[in-house]
Amino acid sequence: MVGVRRSDLFLPATRETPGSGSNAAKLLVRAGLIRNFGSGLWAVTPAGQRVREKLTERVVAAMDAIGGQRVRLPGLQYADRWRESGRWGGFEDEMFTLENRDGQAMCLAPSHEEGVVHLLDGRVRSHADLPLLVYQVESKFRDDHARNGLVRTKEFTMQDAYSVDVDEPGLRETYREVRAAYERVLDDVGLEYAIVEADAGVMGGAASEEFVAPVSDAGGDSDRLVHCTADGCRFGVTDEHDGSDAHATGDACPECGGDLAASDGIEVAHVFKLGTRYSEAMGFTVDTGDGSERRVEMGSYGLGVDRLLQTLAQQHGDSDSLAWPVTGWGSAAPYRAAVIPVGEDSEVLNVAERIHNDCGRDDVLLYDDLSVGERFAESDLLGIPATVVVGNTYRENGVVDVETETGTEELAVEAVAECVERFAASEGEHRVGSGATD
Ligand SMILES: [Zn+2]
């Protein structure tokens, strides 16, 4: 496997920062993880893509663990299904529409409820085929007012899931499972969040809840969150929902009695009980086994991957550097470690190479380029959780300095790989202790 050498890496770090957005949005640009393509559009660089992949793999594992099946639906769609559902031309004026060469109306899909009905209708015919949970991780397009870097954009990556059940109790159970899966994902990646009742808005349906992350600065975005600060309590309300003015900083949490705090909030995920909103409008039924037909009960669930990336950065780090939380799952940082040789002599360079090989080369950045000062500054800016320094300590004592969030320790060269292992992102479902929580 080709390792990550700084001399080979395309990392377009820059001193220029965008004029608006939160500090974290600016740091993502400065560190070279993302690059702006005009209002509301962002490219992701190799280092940024690594963070995105780690988060994507975590949410994919969570969906697979509850029986989700991954699909891919077209992002470009004809108008007919949207007319059936009644959402064509609506979507709060955020739908991108166009005409193809034959004059047919099309859109760039802002969500995929219609697409899922299209995929399943006529192929899923019997109650025995249900329940069914399908999901994808693809682009969504909405002509939103662009704000705050990756948080509010015109094209964004979402993990979106859709459930089909034969009846309401079935939907309630599936909804509970997906909601719990999202909790496990957000707990694992180290996000602080509240779960708030929300309006169904353009999705329609009976009930919905949002996962909202408290941040000190939403970068000009307006959600106001009052949430419980007690460990493990997820109570919160936002100003988008009735009753939010009944709670304020310093009040007692109605669920656990803990302290409430007010802050800006960023919605990172949203779960909807759609009920028969789409099956009724689009005629999606299954046979019930006793000769009759029944409209299916649907749910839809979305977690914004790019938005999660930036929100993690907003909750951690400081004014000068990115930082990524380290949990029992690991870390979403672009690399688990940076290896920084101090000096150009072959003794130091050979040991740096050896550590690079030992530690999992594709996830460890070897600084074989830039000045020594620039190496430290850049790995700090990127928020790489471990810095392995090969220099004077090695020349004098044959050990290296490993700097992490807990301080600096001297380690034998062969002990470094195990030490930095905990900063890698775990594969699959991570469980705290031996007992599964669900
Ligand atoms: Zn509470």
Coordinates of N, CA and C and ligand atoms in Angstrom, one line a residue, residues 228 233 235 253 256, ligand 1:
C228 N -30.4 20.3 27.5 CA -30.0 19.8 28.8 C -28.5 19.5 28.8
C233 N -28.5 12.9 28.9 CA -29.9 13.4 28.7 C -29.9 14.1 27.4
F235 N -32.6 16.0 26.2 CA -33.7 16.9 26.1 C -33.3 18.2 25.4
C253 N -34.1 21.0 33.7 CA -34.6 20.1 32.6 C -35.9 19.4 33.0
C256 N -34.9 15.5 33.5 CA -34.0 14.9 34.4 C -33.7 15.9 35.6
Ligands
ZN1 ZN -32.1 16.5 31.2

